[in-house]
Short mmCIF file of C-alpha atoms in Angstrom, two decimals:
data_model
loop_
_atom_site.label_atom_id
_atom_site.label_comp_id
_atom_site.label_asym_id
_atom_site.label_seq_id
_atom_site.Cartn_x
_atom_site.Cartn_y
_atom_site.Cartn_z
CA MET K 1 66.98 -38.22 -132.46
CA SER K 2 64.53 -35.47 -131.65
CA SER K 3 62.75 -32.51 -133.16
CA ALA K 4 63.28 -29.03 -131.81
CA THR K 5 60.86 -27.96 -129.12
CA VAL K 6 59.09 -24.62 -129.60
CA PRO K 7 58.37 -22.74 -126.35
CA LEU K 8 54.91 -21.33 -125.85
CA LEU K 9 56.29 -18.11 -124.37
CA ASP K 10 59.76 -17.17 -125.53
CA ASP K 11 60.23 -14.68 -122.70
CA ASP K 12 59.31 -17.13 -119.94
CA THR K 13 60.77 -20.37 -121.27
CA VAL K 14 64.44 -21.34 -121.24
CA PRO K 15 66.12 -24.35 -122.84
CA PHE K 16 66.51 -27.59 -120.94
CA GLY K 17 69.65 -27.58 -118.81
CA GLU K 18 69.71 -23.79 -118.49
CA GLU K 19 66.88 -23.28 -116.00
CA GLU K 20 69.17 -22.05 -113.24
CA ASN K 21 72.44 -20.26 -112.99
CA LEU K 22 73.92 -21.07 -109.61
CA ASP K 23 77.50 -20.07 -110.38
CA GLY K 24 78.91 -18.16 -107.42
CA VAL K 25 75.76 -18.67 -105.34
CA PRO K 26 76.02 -20.72 -102.12
CA GLN K 27 74.09 -23.93 -102.54
CA LYS K 28 71.14 -24.41 -100.23
CA LYS K 29 70.49 -27.74 -98.55
CA TYR K 30 67.32 -28.10 -100.63
CA THR K 31 67.02 -26.00 -103.76
CA HIS K 32 63.58 -27.39 -104.69
CA PRO K 33 61.93 -28.43 -101.40
CA TYR K 34 58.38 -28.67 -102.77
CA ILE K 35 59.37 -30.83 -105.73
CA THR K 36 61.46 -33.02 -103.43
CA PHE K 37 58.49 -33.41 -101.08
CA PHE K 38 56.04 -34.44 -103.81
CA HIS K 39 58.66 -36.75 -105.33
CA ILE K 40 58.40 -38.79 -102.13
CA PHE K 41 54.81 -38.01 -101.15
CA PHE K 42 52.96 -39.59 -104.09
CA ARG K 43 55.21 -42.67 -104.05
CA GLY K 44 54.81 -43.16 -100.32
CA ALA K 45 51.09 -42.41 -100.37
CA SER K 46 50.44 -45.06 -103.04
CA VAL K 47 52.26 -47.69 -100.97
CA VAL K 48 50.54 -46.72 -97.72
CA THR K 49 47.12 -46.63 -99.41
CA TYR K 50 47.73 -50.09 -100.88
CA MET K 51 48.68 -51.50 -97.49
CA LEU K 52 45.89 -49.86 -95.46
CA CYS K 53 43.03 -49.51 -97.93
CA GLY K 54 41.27 -52.56 -96.47
CA TRP K 55 40.96 -50.76 -93.14
CA PHE K 56 38.99 -47.86 -94.58
CA SER K 57 36.98 -49.43 -97.39
CA GLU K 58 35.84 -52.92 -98.27
CA SER K 59 35.32 -51.93 -101.91
CA PHE K 60 38.12 -53.18 -104.15
CA ILE K 61 37.13 -50.74 -106.90
CA THR K 62 37.50 -47.74 -104.57
CA SER K 63 40.88 -48.93 -103.36
CA PHE K 64 42.00 -49.70 -106.90
CA VAL K 65 41.05 -46.25 -108.20
CA CYS K 66 42.70 -44.42 -105.28
CA VAL K 67 46.00 -46.28 -105.69
CA VAL K 68 46.02 -45.85 -109.47
CA LEU K 69 45.37 -42.10 -109.14
CA LEU K 70 48.29 -41.78 -106.73
CA LEU K 71 50.51 -43.85 -109.02
CA SER K 72 49.55 -41.69 -112.00
CA ALA K 73 50.29 -38.49 -110.08
CA ASP K 74 53.63 -39.96 -109.03
CA PHE K 75 54.49 -40.97 -112.61
CA TRP K 76 53.71 -37.51 -113.97
CA THR K 77 55.60 -35.72 -111.18
CA VAL K 78 58.73 -37.85 -111.49
CA LYS K 79 58.77 -37.76 -115.29
CA ASN K 80 58.04 -34.07 -115.80
CA LEU K 81 59.23 -32.28 -112.65
CA SER K 82 61.52 -34.04 -110.21
CA GLY K 83 63.77 -35.65 -112.83
CA ARG K 84 64.35 -32.34 -114.56
CA PHE K 85 64.84 -30.13 -111.52
CA LEU K 86 66.45 -32.53 -109.02
CA VAL K 87 68.97 -34.33 -111.25
CA GLY K 88 68.89 -32.42 -114.54
CA MET K 89 67.54 -35.29 -116.65
CA ARG K 90 64.43 -36.01 -118.66
CA TRP K 91 63.14 -38.64 -121.06
CA TRP K 92 60.33 -38.32 -123.55
CA ASN K 93 58.88 -39.64 -126.78
CA PHE K 94 57.82 -38.18 -130.10
CA VAL K 95 56.47 -39.51 -133.39
CA ASP K 96 58.05 -38.23 -136.60
CA ASP K 97 56.34 -37.46 -139.89
CA ASP K 98 56.68 -41.10 -140.99
CA GLY K 99 54.82 -42.35 -137.92
CA VAL K 100 57.96 -43.79 -136.32
CA SER K 101 58.17 -43.46 -132.54
CA HIS K 102 61.44 -42.14 -131.10
CA TRP K 103 62.55 -42.21 -127.46
CA VAL K 104 64.83 -39.43 -126.27
CA PHE K 105 66.96 -39.59 -123.10
CA GLU K 106 68.59 -36.30 -122.10
CA SER K 107 70.96 -35.16 -119.38
CA ARG K 108 72.64 -31.87 -118.62
CA LYS K 109 76.08 -31.09 -119.94
CA ASN K 110 79.09 -31.97 -117.79
CA SER K 111 79.59 -28.29 -116.98
CA GLN K 112 76.06 -28.13 -115.54
CA VAL K 113 76.20 -31.26 -113.37
CA SER K 114 77.68 -29.26 -110.49
CA ARG K 115 74.43 -27.27 -110.32
CA VAL K 116 72.51 -30.36 -109.17
CA ASN K 117 71.85 -30.31 -105.43
CA ALA K 118 73.58 -33.32 -103.87
CA HIS K 119 70.91 -33.82 -101.17
CA GLU K 120 68.07 -33.71 -103.66
CA SER K 121 69.90 -35.99 -106.08
CA ARG K 122 70.42 -38.57 -103.32
CA ILE K 123 66.74 -38.47 -102.36
CA PHE K 124 65.69 -38.71 -106.00
CA TRP K 125 67.71 -41.85 -106.73
CA LEU K 126 66.90 -43.49 -103.39
CA ALA K 127 63.15 -43.12 -103.93
CA LEU K 128 63.42 -44.04 -107.60
CA ILE K 129 65.10 -47.38 -106.78
CA LEU K 130 63.53 -48.22 -103.42
CA PHE K 131 59.84 -48.09 -104.31
CA PRO K 132 60.00 -50.49 -107.29
CA VAL K 133 61.68 -52.94 -104.88
CA ILE K 134 58.79 -52.48 -102.43
CA TRP K 135 56.25 -53.12 -105.18
CA GLY K 136 58.27 -56.17 -106.19
CA VAL K 137 57.81 -57.54 -102.66
CA PHE K 138 54.07 -56.85 -102.90
CA PHE K 139 54.04 -58.73 -106.21
CA ILE K 140 55.57 -61.84 -104.61
CA ILE K 141 53.13 -61.66 -101.67
CA ALA K 142 50.10 -61.28 -103.97
CA LEU K 143 51.32 -64.05 -106.28
CA PHE K 144 51.91 -66.65 -103.61
CA GLY K 145 48.81 -65.51 -101.72
CA LEU K 146 46.73 -66.08 -104.89
CA LYS K 147 45.33 -62.56 -104.66
CA PHE K 148 45.02 -62.09 -108.39
CA LYS K 149 42.88 -58.94 -108.33
CA TRP K 150 45.54 -57.20 -106.23
CA LEU K 151 48.20 -58.67 -108.47
CA LEU K 152 46.86 -56.58 -111.35
CA LEU K 153 47.20 -53.42 -109.28
CA VAL K 154 50.76 -54.31 -108.30
CA LEU K 155 51.65 -54.92 -111.96
CA ILE K 156 50.38 -51.43 -112.84
CA ALA K 157 52.54 -49.99 -110.05
CA LEU K 158 55.58 -51.92 -111.25
CA ALA K 159 55.01 -50.77 -114.83
CA LEU K 160 54.75 -47.07 -113.91
CA ASN K 161 57.61 -47.13 -111.40
CA GLY K 162 59.72 -49.28 -113.69
CA ALA K 163 59.23 -46.96 -116.65
CA ASN K 164 60.63 -43.99 -114.75
CA LEU K 165 63.44 -46.07 -113.30
CA TYR K 166 64.46 -47.33 -116.74
CA GLY K 167 64.13 -43.88 -118.29
CA TYR K 168 66.38 -42.14 -115.79
CA VAL K 169 68.93 -44.95 -115.66
CA LYS K 170 69.08 -44.63 -119.44
CA CYS K 171 69.51 -40.86 -119.10
CA ASN K 172 72.28 -41.30 -116.55
CA PHE K 173 74.30 -43.97 -118.33
CA GLY K 174 73.15 -43.84 -121.93
CA ALA K 175 72.59 -40.18 -122.76
CA ASN K 176 75.72 -38.61 -124.14
CA LYS K 177 74.00 -35.79 -126.00
CA ASN K 178 72.19 -32.68 -124.92
CA ILE K 179 69.12 -31.31 -126.61
CA SER K 180 71.03 -29.11 -129.08
CA SER K 181 73.12 -31.99 -130.43
CA VAL K 182 70.07 -34.23 -130.62
CA THR K 183 68.23 -31.57 -132.60
CA THR K 184 71.20 -31.10 -134.93
CA ASP K 185 71.30 -34.83 -135.65
CA PHE K 186 67.58 -34.84 -136.39
CA VAL K 187 67.83 -31.93 -138.83
CA ARG K 188 70.86 -33.50 -140.54
CA THR K 189 69.00 -36.78 -140.97
CA GLN K 190 65.94 -35.06 -142.39
CA VAL K 191 68.07 -33.11 -144.90
CA LEU K 192 69.85 -36.27 -146.06
CA LYS K 193 66.53 -38.09 -146.33
CA SER K 194 65.01 -35.29 -148.42
CA ALA K 195 68.04 -35.29 -150.71
CA PHE K 196 67.84 -39.05 -151.13
CA ASP K 197 64.12 -38.91 -151.93
CA MET K 198 64.72 -36.20 -154.48
CA MET K 199 67.41 -38.24 -156.20
CA SER K 200 65.18 -41.34 -156.17
CA ARG K 201 62.17 -39.73 -157.84
CA PRO K 202 61.41 -40.71 -161.45
CA GLY K 203 62.89 -38.24 -163.86
CA SER K 204 65.59 -37.14 -161.43
CA GLN K 205 68.03 -39.80 -162.64
CA PRO K 206 70.23 -38.99 -165.63
CA ALA K 207 69.01 -40.51 -168.85
CA ALA K 208 70.72 -43.63 -170.17
CA ASN K 209 72.96 -43.47 -173.26
CA PRO K 210 70.68 -42.59 -176.20
CA GLN K 211 70.23 -45.25 -178.83
CA PRO K 212 70.92 -44.35 -182.46
CA THR K 213 67.74 -43.57 -184.36
CA GLY K 214 69.14 -43.81 -187.89
CA ILE K 215 68.09 -40.28 -188.67
CA VAL K 216 70.91 -38.02 -189.95
#
């Protein structure tokens, strides 16, 4: 379930899944070349920095911060940009009025899947799956090499890469609703909840059968 999102600028913002209208337009090899580049760049840069940081600096703190910054940039880019524009999916979280956290996994409608660029989609999924495997190999090497300080860094990388991998796999195989249907379900639930609360309040229940008072 999800609440409706309110755009900051109604004239410049379009609903999710309707960003582009490519009907009748020849598809380019790469529709979003810059997003595709940064989808790979931050992931590759974090791996290369992890492998070669000892050559440029003997400070573990410096190496740790550089890799974490690259991992954070990668996480933000994949979650907010490349997933949405390259494969038409996104996942996010919100907290309702009761303080309950809800996770939402969205994908474009079936009629909009054809708008996804096949080359970009292939690159997206390849990078999304390959790099967690690479970090998994680094985890095994650090574990058996007893390099526990590097093990912490690898665990952070696995957590960030794994979160995006899980989110988009969930979008691909577990999201059967688009944002409008999700919003409708949320509103329906809130209306039913309000009605139930109203009926449950003291004084809203019908009074029991009155007892005779003996007064004519």
